[in-house]
Amino acid sequence: MSKRHSAKYKIDRAMGENLWGRSKSPVNKRSYGPGQHGQRRKSKVSDFGLQLKAKQKLKGYYGNLTEKQFRKTYDEAARRKGNTPENLIGLLEARLDAVVYRAKFVPTVWAARQFVNHGHVTVNGKKVNIASYRLSVGDVVEVKEKSRNMALVLEAQQSSERDVPDYLEIGDRGFSVRVARVPELADVPYAVKMEPNLVVEYYSS
């Protein structure tokens, strides 16, 4: 098992939830946390503990975000007009690696970052290899012609574990996607309940 898979499943175990809704998640068999103390009876969690878990869960979902990157995204969401929790979700979903994952170009959020970094996608016809690149409404993300027969891509497209959300418009036989609108929390197909309002409370306290 690669380090990336180990890290992914460790997050699932630590949160006690199958974050990505994958059939291979160890939480499907063991819902308790990792380590020798994982099966201890859970004590009442404080407000801070709930806020911290909500932050770790949302940050962990996007795979490779550092605390610095996540905090920077939160700060941007807080600066923008409107509802900060909704702004935060919109900014996270605007990341290029997030859209690559949502479009089913790759099977996991972890693979999405690598896929982008290795230069397999274009944005509006130009190569972009920065996973955190922020997309805007109307941008078109496309898998390069030479990358379309990769086993990774074919596996993702054939998977029935998830569907492409309606804020993305699929084109070119499933190898391109257009950002139709900025999603709200209710639009995003998270496999578990996300609570960005608690994330806001965590950083505001």
PDB file of C-alpha atoms in Angstrom:
ATOM      1  CA  MET A   1       0.000   0.000   0.000  1.00  0.00           C
ATOM      2  CA  SER A   2       1.407   3.360  -0.980  1.00  0.00           C
ATOM      3  CA  LYS A   3       1.950   6.170   1.450  1.00  0.00           C
ATOM      4  CA  ARG A   4      -0.805   8.152  -0.286  1.00  0.00           C
ATOM      5  CA  HIS A   5      -3.364   5.393   0.219  1.00  0.00           C
ATOM      6  CA  SER A   6      -2.251   4.931   3.822  1.00  0.00           C
ATOM      7  CA  ALA A   7      -2.729   8.639   4.521  1.00  0.00           C
ATOM      8  CA  LYS A   8      -6.128   8.655   2.850  1.00  0.00           C
ATOM      9  CA  TYR A   9      -7.434   5.719   4.853  1.00  0.00           C
ATOM     10  CA  LYS A  10      -5.899   7.069   8.052  1.00  0.00           C
ATOM     11  CA  ILE A  11      -8.044  10.206   7.657  1.00  0.00           C
ATOM     12  CA  ASP A  12     -11.144   8.022   7.238  1.00  0.00           C
ATOM     13  CA  ARG A  13     -10.304   6.073  10.388  1.00  0.00           C
ATOM     14  CA  ALA A  14      -9.439   9.171  12.403  1.00  0.00           C
ATOM     15  CA  MET A  15     -12.723  10.858  11.453  1.00  0.00           C
ATOM     16  CA  GLY A  16     -14.687   7.624  11.871  1.00  0.00           C
ATOM     17  CA  GLU A  17     -16.405   8.318   8.552  1.00  0.00           C
ATOM     18  CA  ASN A  18     -16.035   7.240   4.935  1.00  0.00           C
ATOM     19  CA  LEU A  19     -15.207  10.743   3.646  1.00  0.00           C
ATOM     20  CA  TRP A  20     -15.281   9.927  -0.048  1.00  0.00           C
ATOM     21  CA  GLY A  21     -17.927   7.195  -0.003  1.00  0.00           C
ATOM     22  CA  ARG A  22     -15.506   4.627  -1.396  1.00  0.00           C
ATOM     23  CA  SER A  23     -16.194   0.912  -1.109  1.00  0.00           C
ATOM     24  CA  LYS A  24     -12.559   0.241  -0.113  1.00  0.00           C
ATOM     25  CA  SER A  25     -12.614   2.493   2.957  1.00  0.00           C
ATOM     26  CA  PRO A  26     -11.634   0.646   6.180  1.00  0.00           C
ATOM     27  CA  VAL A  27     -14.433   2.491   7.993  1.00  0.00           C
ATOM     28  CA  ASN A  28     -16.849   0.165   6.206  1.00  0.00           C
ATOM     29  CA  LYS A  29     -15.415  -2.623   8.379  1.00  0.00           C
ATOM     30  CA  ARG A  30     -14.118  -0.766  11.439  1.00  0.00           C
ATOM     31  CA  SER A  31     -15.741   2.509  12.421  1.00  0.00           C
ATOM     32  CA  TYR A  32     -13.439   3.187  15.370  1.00  0.00           C
ATOM     33  CA  GLY A  33     -10.290   5.294  15.187  1.00  0.00           C
ATOM     34  CA  PRO A  34      -6.782   4.075  14.389  1.00  0.00           C
ATOM     35  CA  GLY A  35      -4.227   3.018  17.017  1.00  0.00           C
ATOM     36  CA  GLN A  36      -4.375   1.120  20.293  1.00  0.00           C
ATOM     37  CA  HIS A  37      -6.844   3.571  21.832  1.00  0.00           C
ATOM     38  CA  GLY A  38      -9.191   3.634  18.865  1.00  0.00           C
ATOM     39  CA  GLN A  39     -11.877   1.475  20.487  1.00  0.00           C
ATOM     40  CA  ARG A  40     -12.172   3.456  23.699  1.00  0.00           C
ATOM     41  CA  ARG A  41     -15.631   4.694  24.551  1.00  0.00           C
ATOM     42  CA  LYS A  42     -16.029   8.183  23.157  1.00  0.00           C
ATOM     43  CA  SER A  43     -16.360  10.951  25.705  1.00  0.00           C
ATOM     44  CA  LYS A  44     -18.469  14.070  25.182  1.00  0.00           C
ATOM     45  CA  VAL A  45     -16.775  16.360  22.699  1.00  0.00           C
ATOM     46  CA  SER A  46     -16.416  20.064  23.517  1.00  0.00           C
ATOM     47  CA  ASP A  47     -17.550  22.837  21.163  1.00  0.00           C
ATOM     48  CA  PHE A  48     -13.907  23.410  20.250  1.00  0.00           C
ATOM     49  CA  GLY A  49     -13.493  19.682  19.575  1.00  0.00           C
ATOM     50  CA  LEU A  50     -16.485  19.704  17.225  1.00  0.00           C
ATOM     51  CA  GLN A  51     -15.136  22.759  15.419  1.00  0.00           C
ATOM     52  CA  LEU A  52     -11.676  21.212  15.100  1.00  0.00           C
ATOM     53  CA  LYS A  53     -13.095  17.968  13.725  1.00  0.00           C
ATOM     54  CA  ALA A  54     -15.227  19.870  11.193  1.00  0.00           C
ATOM     55  CA  LYS A  55     -12.119  21.741  10.047  1.00  0.00           C
ATOM     56  CA  GLN A  56      -9.969  18.604   9.838  1.00  0.00           C
ATOM     57  CA  LYS A  57     -12.712  16.752   7.976  1.00  0.00           C
ATOM     58  CA  LEU A  58     -13.234  19.466   5.358  1.00  0.00           C
ATOM     59  CA  LYS A  59      -9.495  20.048   4.924  1.00  0.00           C
ATOM     60  CA  GLY A  60      -8.792  16.308   4.761  1.00  0.00           C
ATOM     61  CA  TYR A  61     -11.475  15.788   2.141  1.00  0.00           C
ATOM     62  CA  TYR A  62      -9.532  17.846  -0.398  1.00  0.00           C
ATOM     63  CA  GLY A  63      -6.572  15.534   0.015  1.00  0.00           C
ATOM     64  CA  ASN A  64      -3.369  17.483  -0.053  1.00  0.00           C
ATOM     65  CA  LEU A  65      -4.151  20.867   1.473  1.00  0.00           C
ATOM     66  CA  THR A  66      -1.727  22.131   4.084  1.00  0.00           C
ATOM     67  CA  GLU A  67      -3.010  24.063   7.078  1.00  0.00           C
ATOM     68  CA  LYS A  68      -1.493  27.198   5.554  1.00  0.00           C
ATOM     69  CA  GLN A  69      -3.361  26.682   2.252  1.00  0.00           C
ATOM     70  CA  PHE A  70      -6.633  25.935   3.999  1.00  0.00           C
ATOM     71  CA  ARG A  71      -6.332  28.967   6.288  1.00  0.00           C
ATOM     72  CA  LYS A  72      -5.551  31.158   3.278  1.00  0.00           C
ATOM     73  CA  THR A  73      -8.710  29.888   1.567  1.00  0.00           C
ATOM     74  CA  TYR A  74     -10.742  30.604   4.702  1.00  0.00           C
ATOM     75  CA  ASP A  75      -9.333  34.142   4.941  1.00  0.00           C
ATOM     76  CA  GLU A  76     -10.333  34.763   1.324  1.00  0.00           C
ATOM     77  CA  ALA A  77     -13.833  33.439   2.032  1.00  0.00           C
ATOM     78  CA  ALA A  78     -14.150  35.723   5.062  1.00  0.00           C
ATOM     79  CA  ARG A  79     -13.055  38.769   3.028  1.00  0.00           C
ATOM     80  CA  ARG A  80     -15.660  38.202   0.343  1.00  0.00           C
ATOM     81  CA  LYS A  81     -19.185  39.559   0.571  1.00  0.00           C
ATOM     82  CA  GLY A  82     -21.951  37.167   1.527  1.00  0.00           C
ATOM     83  CA  ASN A  83     -22.083  33.997   3.569  1.00  0.00           C
ATOM     84  CA  THR A  84     -18.599  32.931   4.698  1.00  0.00           C
ATOM     85  CA  PRO A  85     -19.332  29.166   4.997  1.00  0.00           C
ATOM     86  CA  GLU A  86     -20.822  29.135   1.478  1.00  0.00           C
ATOM     87  CA  ASN A  87     -17.910  31.234   0.171  1.00  0.00           C
ATOM     88  CA  LEU A  88     -15.484  28.700   1.657  1.00  0.00           C
ATOM     89  CA  ILE A  89     -17.172  25.781  -0.121  1.00  0.00           C
ATOM     90  CA  GLY A  90     -17.258  27.730  -3.384  1.00  0.00           C
ATOM     91  CA  LEU A  91     -13.534  28.484  -3.203  1.00  0.00           C
ATOM     92  CA  LEU A  92     -12.589  24.892  -2.349  1.00  0.00           C
ATOM     93  CA  GLU A  93     -14.672  23.564  -5.233  1.00  0.00           C
ATOM     94  CA  ALA A  94     -13.063  26.100  -7.597  1.00  0.00           C
ATOM     95  CA  ARG A  95      -9.653  24.462  -7.176  1.00  0.00           C
ATOM     96  CA  LEU A  96      -8.473  22.799 -10.377  1.00  0.00           C
ATOM     97  CA  ASP A  97      -7.753  19.476  -8.640  1.00  0.00           C
ATOM     98  CA  ALA A  98     -11.237  19.495  -7.080  1.00  0.00           C
ATOM     99  CA  VAL A  99     -12.876  20.009 -10.481  1.00  0.00           C
ATOM    100  CA  VAL A 100     -10.706  17.280 -12.040  1.00  0.00           C
ATOM    101  CA  TYR A 101     -11.955  14.918  -9.322  1.00  0.00           C
ATOM    102  CA  ARG A 102     -15.597  16.031  -9.587  1.00  0.00           C
ATOM    103  CA  ALA A 103     -15.500  15.589 -13.382  1.00  0.00           C
ATOM    104  CA  LYS A 104     -14.462  11.930 -12.901  1.00  0.00           C
ATOM    105  CA  PHE A 105     -11.218  12.375 -14.818  1.00  0.00           C
ATOM    106  CA  VAL A 106      -9.521  10.483 -11.953  1.00  0.00           C
ATOM    107  CA  PRO A 107     -10.822   8.169  -9.193  1.00  0.00           C
ATOM    108  CA  THR A 108      -9.632  10.081  -6.101  1.00  0.00           C
ATOM    109  CA  VAL A 109      -8.849  13.609  -4.915  1.00  0.00           C
ATOM    110  CA  TRP A 110      -5.317  12.398  -4.234  1.00  0.00           C
ATOM    111  CA  ALA A 111      -4.871  11.299  -7.837  1.00  0.00           C
ATOM    112  CA  ALA A 112      -6.307  14.621  -9.053  1.00  0.00           C
ATOM    113  CA  ARG A 113      -3.386  16.628  -7.694  1.00  0.00           C
ATOM    114  CA  GLN A 114      -0.847  14.332  -9.365  1.00  0.00           C
ATOM    115  CA  PHE A 115      -2.821  14.323 -12.604  1.00  0.00           C
ATOM    116  CA  VAL A 116      -2.732  18.127 -12.725  1.00  0.00           C
ATOM    117  CA  ASN A 117       0.897  18.372 -11.612  1.00  0.00           C
ATOM    118  CA  HIS A 118       1.967  15.985 -14.368  1.00  0.00           C
ATOM    119  CA  GLY A 119       0.437  18.215 -17.011  1.00  0.00           C
ATOM    120  CA  HIS A 120      -2.473  16.049 -18.163  1.00  0.00           C
ATOM    121  CA  VAL A 121      -5.091  18.833 -18.292  1.00  0.00           C
ATOM    122  CA  THR A 122      -5.659  22.179 -19.969  1.00  0.00           C
ATOM    123  CA  VAL A 123      -7.749  25.152 -18.864  1.00  0.00           C
ATOM    124  CA  ASN A 124      -9.311  27.071 -21.741  1.00  0.00           C
ATOM    125  CA  GLY A 125      -6.876  25.347 -24.082  1.00  0.00           C
ATOM    126  CA  LYS A 126      -3.712  26.176 -22.108  1.00  0.00           C
ATOM    127  CA  LYS A 127      -1.720  23.735 -19.992  1.00  0.00           C
ATOM    128  CA  VAL A 128      -2.041  24.375 -16.268  1.00  0.00           C
ATOM    129  CA  ASN A 129      -0.121  22.169 -13.822  1.00  0.00           C
ATOM    130  CA  ILE A 130      -0.944  23.921 -10.545  1.00  0.00           C
ATOM    131  CA  ALA A 131      -3.457  21.925  -8.499  1.00  0.00           C
ATOM    132  CA  SER A 132      -4.594  24.957  -6.489  1.00  0.00           C
ATOM    133  CA  TYR A 133      -5.287  27.032  -9.625  1.00  0.00           C
ATOM    134  CA  ARG A 134      -8.636  28.759  -9.072  1.00  0.00           C
ATOM    135  CA  LEU A 135     -11.210  28.346 -11.800  1.00  0.00           C
ATOM    136  CA  SER A 136     -13.955  30.821 -12.682  1.00  0.00           C
ATOM    137  CA  VAL A 137     -17.447  30.306 -14.047  1.00  0.00           C
ATOM    138  CA  GLY A 138     -17.164  29.586 -17.764  1.00  0.00           C
ATOM    139  CA  ASP A 139     -13.701  28.013 -17.618  1.00  0.00           C
ATOM    140  CA  VAL A 140     -13.286  24.756 -19.524  1.00  0.00           C
ATOM    141  CA  VAL A 141     -11.029  21.995 -18.171  1.00  0.00           C
ATOM    142  CA  GLU A 142     -10.013  19.278 -20.589  1.00  0.00           C
ATOM    143  CA  VAL A 143      -7.997  16.058 -20.446  1.00  0.00           C
ATOM    144  CA  LYS A 144      -5.219  16.175 -23.045  1.00  0.00           C
ATOM    145  CA  GLU A 145      -5.739  13.892 -26.034  1.00  0.00           C
ATOM    146  CA  LYS A 146      -2.686  11.768 -25.255  1.00  0.00           C
ATOM    147  CA  SER A 147      -3.806  11.233 -21.645  1.00  0.00           C
ATOM    148  CA  ARG A 148      -7.307   9.977 -22.385  1.00  0.00           C
ATOM    149  CA  ASN A 149      -6.404   6.297 -22.585  1.00  0.00           C
ATOM    150  CA  MET A 150      -4.664   6.203 -19.221  1.00  0.00           C
ATOM    151  CA  ALA A 151      -5.939   3.373 -16.996  1.00  0.00           C
ATOM    152  CA  LEU A 152      -6.539   5.923 -14.228  1.00  0.00           C
ATOM    153  CA  VAL A 153      -8.898   7.954 -16.415  1.00  0.00           C
ATOM    154  CA  LEU A 154     -10.776   4.947 -17.766  1.00  0.00           C
ATOM    155  CA  GLU A 155     -11.226   3.544 -14.248  1.00  0.00           C
ATOM    156  CA  ALA A 156     -12.661   6.825 -13.001  1.00  0.00           C
ATOM    157  CA  GLN A 157     -15.075   7.268 -15.882  1.00  0.00           C
ATOM    158  CA  GLN A 158     -16.427   3.735 -15.518  1.00  0.00           C
ATOM    159  CA  SER A 159     -16.919   4.004 -11.761  1.00  0.00           C
ATOM    160  CA  SER A 160     -20.477   4.018 -10.472  1.00  0.00           C
ATOM    161  CA  GLU A 161     -19.477   5.246  -6.994  1.00  0.00           C
ATOM    162  CA  ARG A 162     -20.287   8.886  -7.805  1.00  0.00           C
ATOM    163  CA  ASP A 163     -21.847  11.177 -10.405  1.00  0.00           C
ATOM    164  CA  VAL A 164     -20.709  14.475 -11.876  1.00  0.00           C
ATOM    165  CA  PRO A 165     -22.559  17.315 -10.091  1.00  0.00           C
ATOM    166  CA  ASP A 166     -24.805  19.613 -12.120  1.00  0.00           C
ATOM    167  CA  TYR A 167     -22.695  22.732 -11.575  1.00  0.00           C
ATOM    168  CA  LEU A 168     -20.259  21.191 -14.040  1.00  0.00           C
ATOM    169  CA  GLU A 169     -21.214  20.660 -17.685  1.00  0.00           C
ATOM    170  CA  ILE A 170     -19.606  17.606 -19.250  1.00  0.00           C
ATOM    171  CA  GLY A 171     -18.568  17.673 -22.910  1.00  0.00           C
ATOM    172  CA  ASP A 172     -16.366  15.914 -25.471  1.00  0.00           C
ATOM    173  CA  ARG A 173     -17.349  12.349 -24.489  1.00  0.00           C
ATOM    174  CA  GLY A 174     -16.615  13.020 -20.829  1.00  0.00           C
ATOM    175  CA  PHE A 175     -13.101  14.380 -21.341  1.00  0.00           C
ATOM    176  CA  SER A 176     -13.911  18.049 -20.822  1.00  0.00           C
ATOM    177  CA  VAL A 177     -15.943  19.962 -18.294  1.00  0.00           C
ATOM    178  CA  ARG A 178     -17.182  23.544 -18.074  1.00  0.00           C
ATOM    179  CA  VAL A 179     -17.729  25.325 -14.763  1.00  0.00           C
ATOM    180  CA  ALA A 180     -21.387  26.338 -15.083  1.00  0.00           C
ATOM    181  CA  ARG A 181     -21.793  28.076 -11.717  1.00  0.00           C
ATOM    182  CA  VAL A 182     -20.370  28.408  -8.241  1.00  0.00           C
ATOM    183  CA  PRO A 183     -21.861  25.643  -6.089  1.00  0.00           C
ATOM    184  CA  GLU A 184     -23.450  26.071  -2.693  1.00  0.00           C
ATOM    185  CA  LEU A 185     -22.965  23.561   0.117  1.00  0.00           C
ATOM    186  CA  ALA A 186     -26.236  21.796  -0.752  1.00  0.00           C
ATOM    187  CA  ASP A 187     -25.036  21.267  -4.350  1.00  0.00           C
ATOM    188  CA  VAL A 188     -21.766  19.546  -3.491  1.00  0.00           C
ATOM    189  CA  PRO A 189     -22.001  15.730  -3.414  1.00  0.00           C
ATOM    190  CA  TYR A 190     -20.084  15.110  -0.199  1.00  0.00           C
ATOM    191  CA  ALA A 191     -20.410  11.512   0.987  1.00  0.00           C
ATOM    192  CA  VAL A 192     -20.605  12.750   4.596  1.00  0.00           C
ATOM    193  CA  LYS A 193     -22.065  15.817   6.280  1.00  0.00           C
ATOM    194  CA  MET A 194     -19.753  18.816   6.078  1.00  0.00           C
ATOM    195  CA  GLU A 195     -20.176  21.732   8.485  1.00  0.00           C
ATOM    196  CA  PRO A 196     -18.332  24.788   7.146  1.00  0.00           C
ATOM    197  CA  ASN A 197     -20.196  26.926   9.689  1.00  0.00           C
ATOM    198  CA  LEU A 198     -18.207  25.150  12.429  1.00  0.00           C
ATOM    199  CA  VAL A 199     -15.006  25.788  10.478  1.00  0.00           C
ATOM    200  CA  VAL A 200     -15.831  29.495  10.520  1.00  0.00           C
ATOM    201  CA  GLU A 201     -16.445  29.310  14.275  1.00  0.00           C
ATOM    202  CA  TYR A 202     -13.097  27.525  14.716  1.00  0.00           C
ATOM    203  CA  TYR A 203     -11.122  30.276  12.985  1.00  0.00           C
ATOM    204  CA  SER A 204     -13.227  33.085  14.482  1.00  0.00           C
ATOM    205  CA  SER A 205     -12.851  32.001  18.111  1.00  0.00           C
TER     206      SER A 205
END
